[in-house]
Structure formats: structure tokens, C-alpha cells
Amino acid sequence: MSRRVVVAMSGGVDSSVAAALLLEQGYDVVGLMLRLWAEPGGQANRCCTLDAMNDARRVAGQLNIPFYVRDYKEPFKQKVVAPFIAAYARGLTPNPCILCNRDIRFDRLLQEALSLGADYLATGHYARVQPGPDGSYHLLRGLDPHKDQSYVLYTLTQQRLSQILLPVGHHPKETIRRMAAERQLSVFNRPDSQDLCFLGQGDYRAFLQRHAPQVAQPGPIINRAGEQLGRHKGLAFYTIGQRKGLGLSAPQAMYVLRLDTATNSLVVGPAEQLGRQELTAHRVTYISGHSPAEPIQVRAKIRYRARPAGATLTPLPQARAHLAFAAPLRDITPGQSVVFYRGERVLGGGIIEKAANS
Amino acid sequence: MKEKSEIYLDYAASTPTDPQVVEAMLPYFNQSYGNASGLHKQARASARAIDQARQQVADILGCSPAELVFTACGTESDNIAIRGAAWAQKLAGKGHHLVTSPIEHHAVSHTINQLCRHFGFEQTVVPVDAHGLVDPAQVAEAIRPDTVLISIMYANNEVGTIQPVAEIGAVARARGVLFHTDAVQAAAYEPLDVKALNVDLLAVSGHKIYAPKGVGLLYVRQHTPLLPPLTGGSHENNRRPGTENVPYIVGLARAMQLVQSQREAEKERLSSMRKQLVEGVLANVPDSHLTGHPTQRLANNASFVFADCEADALLMHLDMAGIQAASGSSCTTGMPEPSHVLTAMGMPHKLALGALRLSLGRHTTSADIDTTLALLPAIVGNLRTLGI
């Protein structure tokens, strides 16, 4: 009897090819698509528009696998959208994709897959799961450096890694597109998804204005000396390192240094004040399940699209960690995740609490 | 694929075409293929087949063949009936008020809603009770001097409740108002004698009665005003233009003969299995409730709600276990909204999200019921444990 795998399908090329590859490898494949929350009145969540759903259904039909749509609107709203808004209200810049993967895809959906008698849950992520010689699992970067999505998967545990298949992570994106075309999967030329899936119109700032007007409290823009330079529209609309849109007429370019929620002030300064060389992170987890016993050298990514930077990681009690970078970074942003790498391997990660200077 | 038995309990969504129906249809694909409007031999053969089919159906409905219109589906029949009768009477200055129920199929309710939203009609929606029954007295109360049409379904597609159609029809006739009924679900199990039912317009669909998809029927009582929504040739007594779909018309007539002649025996067989199914589910699934009327319901319909059990998850798990079912109308699958039928019956929102419709049919065996009863309680239990 073949092993059963539930593939989380999105109607996109990656998850479609994932399903096709697993089927070719002899798995008993079941396609499942999630309907996620989106702003009422606007378009559907970009992960699951009617078009995307029809695409996924058509691919499942081509592959002749069962296909189901599951409604996850409420849990998505509760576990992803609400914390997203709450984080902005606290002056943080959250990454909802990490929460979605931790609490929706690789939790609720994984449980549902297992309840369907599946041995595995597969997704179209560009990352790789590799069993080590000692029976433990490693999470590796996707083979395609431009598409690597391991950053958003750092919360995976050994238990979950043993139940996950990421077939497309072993190929470059171009190969995946070619495989889709070779198999005549109708989605081979669909564009890659962009931006936060649940935003109706405009960017996250417009979203917050619509759904959390309380985060749009105007306040002063000050420099480090406390001198007022202007007014801001609400701290949530600014992010560390931002230069544009401040509305300042200073002689030199000013950058956002810090969001001070205590005084509702936006602290700005010239570029040379921007760098931070240290950070502390909380909710730190490690792929191995174990915190290192002493400080180690890592490459760390402070944003999804950041370049990995050399750092010394010092584990702290209560699932915290301290990172000292070899050189200052301009945009260490509280609320974003910092993910630790060694070579191709993801070691773990956590959520940035604060940046500091040594 | 893992080996599993396949149990089909979604006959209310569609039925397999009866082999005798297929056999009756076959000659009209490539032996007799003429356009029935022509005057040559091939055309005559097609025209003869349609005449014969129309007579067969007329015999079942107890009407004149001229009162029958063949269509492409039940939805089209409902559309022609409602739009056609409403428009014709509005044009004649008779009024613009419609009376309907809140549990109609979308083929009826969306048609009426469009007439009201864009074409100047008004509607009164007569409530149903907790079993989904319409009270004829309330229909009578809803009638106004400008009421031109009452549309209330014969039997509900989700919960199977059979309406007192003849009584509603009597009310309508006494008040001089036209009465349309959607008999799509009832056609296989209930009598279709249009005189006894007091109806002016009655819609039937082929694929719910072991004919193929793509054919329907509309009964239009003599002298019923009707402005055809489709315009074209003079086919179907000037009521539904378009070249007649000869094989499907032949198939529909044959299917109606078969289901109506076997009706009583099949009803008895199915209701006894249905009884076993309902009793088994209610006894073995905690917090389960039968929806619809306890007795006045279609012989093949067993519909339930389960507390704390999301319908789509349940259907997925049942399918994986080889049991093919539906939550309500198959026309709305995938929408995580409670059914309008259950809502109209006063079902709490949360409970209505856990709806399951098991509809039996010709190939259902008591072994199927046993297997279903063996699997369903555990599946519901697992889903509740998972909290999905």
C-alpha cells in the first residue's frame, strides 16, 4: 500500500508540480486547498481567489487526484491577521507568513492531513528537508538561491519535519516551470504570488487604516536629541531604515531609527546613526530542538529578503538569544524574525525584540 | 489508491442514467438524426420520436401533450415558468407581485430576486416551520390583488420535506393566481398528476430521475399566459425555441415512465433503508439531529446536522472513506455559509454548518447502509476530537 501525502495546493506552479512529482514517485496524493481570510468587500485572499481555486481544481483533475477546499478563514483571521494588527499596535513590524506557516499550514493543516490517513503533508515551498545520519532532520535552503523560502519555515520542529515533504525545494524555479510545462499543467506560466495575501487593496498601511485605525495616531517626529522635526501619521506606517514619506525638509536625508511607542514618537536621524550591531530575539526555536550550549558563529537573516550576515549567537535563558553582528546592519526591525543559518542548514530563529549598539 | 468500497449516497445531486434509457436514446444519435422541423424522412422520424415522448409524458402527468415543453434542464424549466408567467401578466397589467418560500432552489429564488431587483416585481416570502413546511393558509394570506404567481417547490432538495402542493394549488386556483412548483426532487418518488396537484406550471429535471444531464421538462397548463424568455423558432409550441434535442427528449420520457411505474415499490424499498440509516445515525452519533419533516419527506432523503462538525471536513473524510455524500444543495458546495434552507427552518447558525445529506437511490443496498453506519460515527467523532 502506497504512502499517502496531502499536498497543500494553491493553484500556483510550485504546489502543482509538487503534487505531480509526488504522484510520479508513487505516493497516494490528495490535493487540499485552503480558503483563507481576506478583507470583506475586497477581492478574495490572493492565496485562494476563485481563479486560483479553479486552477488548482483543474490540475488535480489532470493528475486524477482527489481535491478538496477547506475553509480556514476563521483560524487564519485569529492566528495570523489578529496578531499582525496587534503587533503593529505595539510598534512592531510583524511577518504574518511565519505565523501562517507555524500555526496554520504546519499545524492545523498538518493535523488535518494526518487525520485523513496521510503520512505526510507536502507544500510547494523552496526549502529542503533532509534526514541526518542520526535520524534527526535538517531543514536546508531551497536549491534556487533566488527562491529560497527556508526563512519562513524556521519554526518547524523535528516532529513536524518528519511529516513534511518539500519536493520543489530540490530544483531551481526554472526547472519547476519546465516540469510544469512538460506535464502540460495549465498553471506553468502563472506569475509568482506577491505581497501579503489578505490585503484587499493597497499596501499594509491602507489595510491598517481600514482595520486598526487605533494604530494611526499621529505624533511627533523627533531626532535623537528630542527636537521635534515634524509630525507622523501613526507609528505603524513607518519601518526602521525608511527614508521616503517622512515629509521632512531637513538639509540631509533622514531615516527612521526607532518607533517609540511609549511617547508615540518617530525617532529619525541621518544615515550614520542608522546602523545597529546587536539584537536580542525572543521565542527562539532551534530545528534540532536544542539550544546550543555556548556561543556559536552563524549567518543570520534579519528579514525575508535580507542578505545573511555573519554574527555570534549567544543563547539566553527563556528561549531568548543575543546576536552580535560582525558589521552594523541598517534595518534591524523589532517584530521581524531573525533566522540563523550555517551553510545550507537552518539552525533556528526567533522574533527580534530590540536592536542595540555595542 | 488505497482499496475501498465505493458508496454513492448523493442521488439527490445526480443519478446514473438507466441502461434502458440509454438504449431508448441510442437510435437518435446516428440512425435517426434529422431536424424534427424538416419535411423529409429523417425529419419525420425525429418528429415522430418527439411526439411519442411527449405523449408518454402527458400520460404520466395526466395532461395534454400540447401542455409540455422540453427544455435543457430543471433550472431552465423554472426560469421559463417564472419569467415567462411573470412577464406576460405584468405586460397584461395583471400585477407584479410574487409569492414564494424561503427554501426554494436558487433556480427559483435567484430568478425571482432578479425580477424584483431589476424588473419592478415585488415578492412575499412565506415562512416555513421548523420542519421546512409551508402553511397553505399563510400562502392565502400573502396573496394580494396584484399577485400574479406563486412558486413553491414540491419537495425540498436539501431536507426532503414534501410540501402540501395540492392544497397550495387549491388556494391559488380559488384566488385566480398562477401556481408554479419545482418538482425536480419529487419527480422520482411522488405522483405527478398535474390535475390533482392543482398546478399551472411544473418543472422536472432529467438527471435526477435516471435520465442524462442536459434535459428537462416544463408543464404549462393550457391558457397559462407565458412570454417565452428565449426567442427564436416556433419549437415547443412557441415556448422554447431551439432544435429539439431528440435523443435526450426520448430518454427523459423513458426515464419518467420507468421511475413513475416503479415508484411505489422503490419508495417502500428506499424508505425502509432510510429508516435504518436515520435510526442508526441518531443512535450512534451523539448530538445529531434529523432535519426536515419526520414523515412528510422524500423516501430517499436522510438529512442531518451534527453539532461541532464542519460539513466540508465531514464530506472530505467521508469521500476518503469511499462514501460520496453532500452537505446540502450540490450547487453551493464549498461555501462555508449555512444553508438558506436550514436557516429558514430556524436552525442555529453554528449547528447548520454541520449539515449532511445522504440521498439513496436505485443502486443503494442495505450493505451500503451498514457500511455507512459503521464508518460515520467514528469519522464525526474524530473530527470533533480534532476540533476541525
mmCIF file of C-alpha atoms in Angstrom, chain A residues 1-2 4 28-30 32 35 64-66 68-73 108 111-112 115-117 119, chain B residues 1-4 310-317 319-320 333-337 382-383 386-388:
data_model
loop_
_atom_site.group_PDB
_atom_site.id
_atom_site.type_symbol
_atom_site.label_atom_id
_atom_site.label_comp_id
_atom_site.label_asym_id
_atom_site.label_seq_id
_atom_site.Cartn_x
_atom_site.Cartn_y
_atom_site.Cartn_z
ATOM 1 C CA MET A 1 0.000 0.000 0.000
ATOM 2 C CA SER A 2 1.473 3.312 -1.045
ATOM 3 C CA ARG A 4 -0.438 8.883 1.410
ATOM 4 C CA ASP A 28 -1.160 8.278 -2.908
ATOM 5 C CA VAL A 29 -1.706 12.029 -3.372
ATOM 6 C CA VAL A 30 -4.632 14.087 -2.072
ATOM 7 C CA LEU A 32 -6.164 20.220 -0.446
ATOM 8 C CA ARG A 35 -9.650 29.210 1.821
ATOM 9 C CA ASN A 64 -6.650 12.500 -11.287
ATOM 10 C CA ILE A 65 -6.243 13.008 -7.565
ATOM 11 C CA PRO A 66 -8.935 13.864 -5.010
ATOM 12 C CA TYR A 68 -10.867 19.410 -1.519
ATOM 13 C CA VAL A 69 -11.219 23.019 -0.493
ATOM 14 C CA ARG A 70 -11.155 23.689 3.221
ATOM 15 C CA ASP A 71 -12.367 26.802 4.892
ATOM 16 C CA TYR A 72 -9.707 28.212 7.212
ATOM 17 C CA LYS A 73 -10.960 31.777 7.240
ATOM 18 C CA ARG A 108 -3.855 22.852 11.742
ATOM 19 C CA GLN A 111 -3.189 17.744 11.773
ATOM 20 C CA GLU A 112 -5.993 17.603 9.258
ATOM 21 C CA SER A 115 -6.430 12.749 10.256
ATOM 22 C CA LEU A 116 -7.090 11.873 6.609
ATOM 23 C CA GLY A 117 -4.707 8.967 6.983
ATOM 24 C CA ASP A 119 1.773 10.051 6.294
ATOM 25 C CA MET B 1 -5.056 4.458 -4.266
ATOM 26 C CA LYS B 2 -5.947 2.574 -1.147
ATOM 27 C CA GLU B 3 -8.580 -0.071 -1.761
ATOM 28 C CA LYS B 4 -12.007 0.915 -0.631
ATOM 29 C CA GLU B 310 -17.923 21.200 9.900
ATOM 30 C CA ALA B 311 -19.755 19.946 6.829
ATOM 31 C CA ASP B 312 -16.896 20.271 4.334
ATOM 32 C CA ALA B 313 -14.470 18.425 6.584
ATOM 33 C CA LEU B 314 -17.022 15.674 7.103
ATOM 34 C CA LEU B 315 -17.658 15.320 3.360
ATOM 35 C CA MET B 316 -13.927 15.141 2.676
ATOM 36 C CA HIS B 317 -13.410 12.431 5.280
ATOM 37 C CA ASP B 319 -15.122 10.697 0.464
ATOM 38 C CA MET B 320 -11.722 9.444 1.560
ATOM 39 C CA THR B 333 -20.724 23.132 -2.153
ATOM 40 C CA GLY B 334 -17.573 24.857 -0.984
ATOM 41 C CA MET B 335 -19.360 27.822 0.506
ATOM 42 C CA PRO B 336 -18.868 27.808 4.255
ATOM 43 C CA GLU B 337 -22.188 29.523 4.828
ATOM 44 C CA ASN B 382 -12.553 12.097 15.080
ATOM 45 C CA LEU B 383 -13.424 15.457 13.591
ATOM 46 C CA LEU B 386 -9.552 17.337 16.191
ATOM 47 C CA GLY B 387 -11.722 20.385 16.543
ATOM 48 C CA ILE B 388 -11.827 20.813 12.791
#
